[in-house]
Short mmCIF file of C-alpha atoms and ligand atoms in Angstrom, two decimals:
data_model
loop_
_atom_site.label_atom_id
_atom_site.label_comp_id
_atom_site.label_asym_id
_atom_site.label_seq_id
_atom_site.Cartn_x
_atom_site.Cartn_y
_atom_site.Cartn_z
CA MET U 70 -13.24 34.29 -20.41
CA ALA U 71 -11.04 31.83 -18.60
CA LEU U 72 -12.40 30.35 -15.41
CA ARG U 73 -10.93 31.70 -12.19
CA LEU U 74 -10.60 30.43 -8.66
CA GLY U 75 -13.87 30.94 -6.82
CA ASP U 76 -15.99 30.79 -9.99
CA ILE U 77 -18.82 28.26 -10.07
CA ALA U 78 -17.69 25.28 -12.15
CA PRO U 79 -19.89 25.31 -15.28
CA ASP U 80 -22.64 22.71 -15.28
CA PHE U 81 -23.23 20.50 -18.31
CA THR U 82 -24.79 17.27 -19.49
CA ALA U 83 -22.48 14.89 -21.36
CA GLU U 84 -22.14 11.36 -22.68
CA THR U 85 -19.46 9.39 -20.87
CA THR U 86 -18.11 5.86 -20.79
CA GLU U 87 -20.33 5.32 -17.74
CA GLY U 88 -23.51 6.81 -19.22
CA THR U 89 -24.95 10.31 -19.35
CA ILE U 90 -23.92 12.63 -16.53
CA HIS U 91 -25.44 15.89 -15.40
CA PHE U 92 -22.28 17.31 -13.90
CA HIS U 93 -23.51 19.17 -10.80
CA GLU U 94 -25.98 16.43 -9.96
CA TRP U 95 -23.25 13.81 -10.47
CA LEU U 96 -20.91 15.72 -8.13
CA GLY U 97 -23.55 15.90 -5.41
CA ASN U 98 -21.86 17.10 -2.23
CA SER U 99 -18.48 15.64 -3.17
CA TRP U 100 -15.28 17.30 -4.19
CA GLY U 101 -14.55 16.82 -7.89
CA MET U 102 -11.71 16.72 -10.37
CA ILE U 103 -12.36 17.29 -14.06
CA PHE U 104 -9.26 16.93 -16.22
CA SER U 105 -8.67 16.97 -19.94
CA HIS U 106 -6.20 15.14 -22.14
CA PRO U 107 -5.33 15.87 -25.78
CA ALA U 108 -6.45 12.68 -27.48
CA ASP U 109 -7.20 8.97 -27.15
CA PHE U 110 -4.50 6.43 -28.10
CA THR U 111 -1.64 8.76 -27.21
CA PRO U 112 1.19 7.59 -24.97
CA VAL U 113 1.37 10.23 -22.23
CA CYS U 114 -2.42 10.26 -21.80
CA THR U 115 -2.41 6.48 -21.53
CA THR U 116 -0.06 6.68 -18.54
CA GLU U 117 -2.02 9.54 -16.97
CA LEU U 118 -5.38 7.78 -17.07
CA GLY U 119 -3.75 4.58 -15.85
CA ARG U 120 -2.20 6.44 -12.91
CA THR U 121 -5.52 8.09 -12.05
CA ALA U 122 -7.26 4.71 -12.07
CA SER U 123 -4.61 3.17 -9.84
CA LEU U 124 -5.07 6.05 -7.36
CA LYS U 125 -8.82 5.37 -7.04
CA ASP U 126 -8.55 4.62 -3.30
CA GLU U 127 -6.65 7.86 -2.70
CA PHE U 128 -9.27 9.96 -4.50
CA GLU U 129 -12.08 8.09 -2.72
CA LYS U 130 -10.43 8.56 0.68
CA ARG U 131 -10.55 12.31 0.07
CA GLY U 132 -14.14 12.20 -1.21
CA VAL U 133 -13.15 13.35 -4.70
CA LYS U 134 -15.09 12.20 -7.79
CA VAL U 135 -13.00 12.11 -10.95
CA VAL U 136 -14.01 12.61 -14.57
CA ALA U 137 -11.78 12.91 -17.66
CA VAL U 138 -12.51 14.81 -20.90
CA SER U 139 -11.33 14.60 -24.47
CA VAL U 140 -12.86 15.53 -27.77
CA ASP U 141 -12.79 11.93 -29.04
CA PRO U 142 -16.01 9.93 -29.43
CA LEU U 143 -17.37 7.29 -27.08
CA ASP U 144 -16.47 4.21 -29.16
CA SER U 145 -12.87 5.42 -29.31
CA HIS U 146 -12.81 5.93 -25.52
CA HIS U 147 -14.10 2.39 -24.96
CA GLU U 148 -11.44 0.88 -27.27
CA TRP U 149 -8.69 2.97 -25.69
CA ILE U 150 -9.69 1.98 -22.14
CA LYS U 151 -8.89 -1.63 -23.08
CA ASP U 152 -5.34 -0.54 -23.95
CA ILE U 153 -5.01 1.53 -20.76
CA ASN U 154 -6.10 -1.41 -18.63
CA GLU U 155 -3.74 -3.77 -20.44
CA THR U 156 -0.64 -1.58 -20.53
CA GLN U 157 -1.00 0.23 -17.18
CA ASN U 158 -2.09 -2.88 -15.30
CA THR U 159 -5.22 -1.24 -13.94
CA THR U 160 -8.96 -0.93 -14.47
CA VAL U 161 -10.22 2.48 -15.52
CA ASN U 162 -12.86 3.15 -12.91
CA PHE U 163 -14.03 6.69 -13.63
CA PRO U 164 -16.02 8.20 -16.53
CA LEU U 165 -14.42 9.64 -19.68
CA ILE U 166 -16.50 12.34 -21.33
CA ALA U 167 -16.90 12.01 -25.11
CA ASP U 168 -16.75 15.69 -25.92
CA HIS U 169 -16.96 15.43 -29.71
CA ASP U 170 -18.87 18.73 -29.96
CA ARG U 171 -16.30 20.40 -27.64
CA LYS U 172 -19.05 21.64 -25.37
CA VAL U 173 -17.20 20.86 -22.16
CA ALA U 174 -13.80 21.83 -23.59
CA GLU U 175 -15.15 25.26 -24.48
CA LEU U 176 -17.01 25.75 -21.20
CA TYR U 177 -13.76 25.09 -19.33
CA ASP U 178 -11.47 26.82 -21.87
CA MET U 179 -9.50 23.60 -22.37
CA ILE U 180 -8.57 24.30 -26.00
CA HIS U 181 -5.68 26.74 -26.27
CA PRO U 182 -5.41 27.53 -29.98
CA ASN U 183 -1.76 28.55 -29.82
CA ALA U 184 -0.98 25.07 -28.51
CA SER U 185 -3.47 23.18 -30.70
CA GLU U 186 -6.52 24.26 -32.68
CA LYS U 187 -8.28 20.96 -32.12
CA ALA U 188 -7.07 19.12 -29.06
CA THR U 189 -7.53 19.98 -25.39
CA VAL U 190 -4.46 20.81 -23.32
CA ARG U 191 -3.90 19.03 -20.02
CA SER U 192 -6.22 21.05 -17.78
CA VAL U 193 -7.11 20.17 -14.20
CA PHE U 194 -9.92 21.74 -12.20
CA ILE U 195 -10.50 20.82 -8.57
CA ILE U 196 -14.03 21.69 -7.48
CA GLY U 197 -15.25 21.98 -3.89
CA PRO U 198 -18.57 20.72 -2.49
CA ASP U 199 -19.89 24.27 -3.01
CA LYS U 200 -19.25 23.74 -6.79
CA LYS U 201 -16.62 26.47 -6.77
CA ILE U 202 -13.28 26.08 -8.50
CA LYS U 203 -10.53 25.64 -5.94
CA LEU U 204 -7.56 24.91 -8.21
CA THR U 205 -6.67 25.17 -11.87
CA LEU U 206 -3.60 23.67 -13.54
CA THR U 207 -2.61 23.70 -17.19
CA TYR U 208 0.10 21.47 -18.60
CA PRO U 209 1.21 21.17 -22.23
CA ALA U 210 0.60 17.98 -24.19
CA SER U 211 4.26 16.99 -23.87
CA THR U 212 4.28 16.86 -20.05
CA GLY U 213 2.36 14.26 -18.09
CA ARG U 214 0.91 15.47 -14.82
CA ASN U 215 2.10 14.50 -11.34
CA PHE U 216 -0.99 12.97 -9.75
CA PHE U 217 0.70 12.76 -6.35
CA GLU U 218 1.01 16.55 -6.49
CA ILE U 219 -2.70 16.78 -7.30
CA LEU U 220 -3.50 14.65 -4.22
CA ARG U 221 -1.15 16.83 -2.15
CA VAL U 222 -2.99 19.99 -3.22
CA ILE U 223 -6.35 18.36 -2.44
CA ASP U 224 -5.05 17.59 1.07
CA SER U 225 -4.08 21.24 1.46
CA LEU U 226 -7.40 22.51 0.06
CA GLN U 227 -9.42 20.28 2.35
CA LEU U 228 -7.36 21.21 5.41
CA THR U 229 -7.37 24.95 4.77
CA ALA U 230 -11.13 24.90 4.08
CA ASN U 231 -11.66 23.85 7.70
CA TYR U 232 -8.89 25.52 9.70
CA GLN U 233 -7.35 28.99 9.61
CA VAL U 234 -4.06 27.67 8.31
CA ALA U 235 -2.08 27.66 5.06
CA THR U 236 0.45 25.08 3.91
CA PRO U 237 4.09 25.95 3.21
CA ALA U 238 6.19 25.09 0.17
CA ASP U 239 6.42 21.36 -0.51
CA TRP U 240 4.15 20.61 2.47
CA GLN U 241 3.06 17.03 2.89
CA GLU U 242 0.16 15.67 4.95
CA GLY U 243 1.20 15.47 8.62
CA GLU U 244 3.79 18.25 8.52
CA ASP U 245 3.52 21.57 10.34
CA VAL U 246 1.34 24.27 8.80
CA ILE U 247 1.26 28.07 8.87
CA VAL U 248 -1.21 30.13 10.88
CA VAL U 249 -2.91 32.54 8.45
CA PRO U 250 -1.99 36.22 8.87
CA ALA U 251 -5.62 37.13 9.71
CA VAL U 252 -5.28 35.35 13.08
CA SER U 253 -3.48 37.32 15.77
CA THR U 254 -0.77 35.51 17.72
CA GLU U 255 -2.89 35.88 20.86
CA ASP U 256 -5.83 34.12 19.16
CA ALA U 257 -3.53 31.58 17.49
CA VAL U 258 -2.35 30.31 20.86
CA LYS U 259 -5.98 29.68 21.83
CA LYS U 260 -7.03 28.17 18.49
CA PHE U 261 -4.05 25.83 18.13
CA PRO U 262 -3.52 24.13 21.49
CA LYS U 263 -0.74 21.91 20.09
CA GLY U 264 1.46 25.00 20.16
CA VAL U 265 2.45 27.94 17.97
CA ASN U 266 6.05 28.50 16.93
CA ILE U 267 6.68 32.21 16.24
CA VAL U 268 9.51 32.28 13.69
CA LYS U 269 8.69 35.91 12.78
CA PRO U 270 5.57 37.85 13.78
CA TYR U 271 4.17 37.09 10.30
CA LEU U 272 5.46 33.50 10.10
CA ARG U 273 3.91 31.29 12.76
CA THR U 274 3.70 27.53 12.48
CA THR U 275 1.66 24.91 14.28
CA PRO U 276 1.32 21.12 14.07
CA GLN U 277 -1.35 20.05 11.57
CA PRO U 278 -4.53 20.64 13.62
CA ASN U 279 -6.55 17.64 12.40
CA LYS U 280 -3.83 15.02 13.05
C1 LIG E 153 0.47 12.07 -25.46
O1 LIG E 153 -0.49 11.96 -24.72
O2 LIG E 153 1.33 11.23 -25.48
C2 LIG E 153 0.62 13.24 -26.34
C3 LIG E 153 -0.50 13.86 -26.88
C4 LIG E 153 -0.34 14.94 -27.71
C5 LIG E 153 0.95 15.40 -28.00
C6 LIG E 153 2.05 14.79 -27.44
C7 LIG E 153 1.89 13.70 -26.61
#
């Protein structure tokens, strides 16, 4: 069955370009992102892994450990990384899992047979420090992901894990947020001393509380 939000991210042991990892142990108390790509030496994937590498500081700032998956073997990954570094002007600085037996792909339901019998689709799982799945995304092979959007969602997930707020459409870090419906307006005024704007009784906004 497909993994759902709130499920524990399956644990596994796998060979990667940075050695063997035991996934849960490797995550420790960090947030994590595990994401799959269809195959090595393909153009869209090359740009995606290059972009992820160039955003290293952004992932680190948010305390997120990143690991990529494909069903290609380790020697192929190592050769491909040379091309990624050369063409995307970066240094791949996160592990790529060599999932030749599809163990991880199957655990995370990353192979969608109606899209491809063999290759993984572009799946993204964001995992919280409690090892629970906080976000899933699935893109087809033909569409490269927007990694700025992934960082934006991580900002929202990390904010809403700590405050009783939700983030509106297209929200960006630093913008006003929404007080969750479970908080009464009376309590909201106490909880959010920067002020509560009551647009409708069910739509109340407040400046981002941790800014
Ligand atoms: C790519 O990464 O470029 C790609 C992979 C599979 C199908 C289409 C594009």
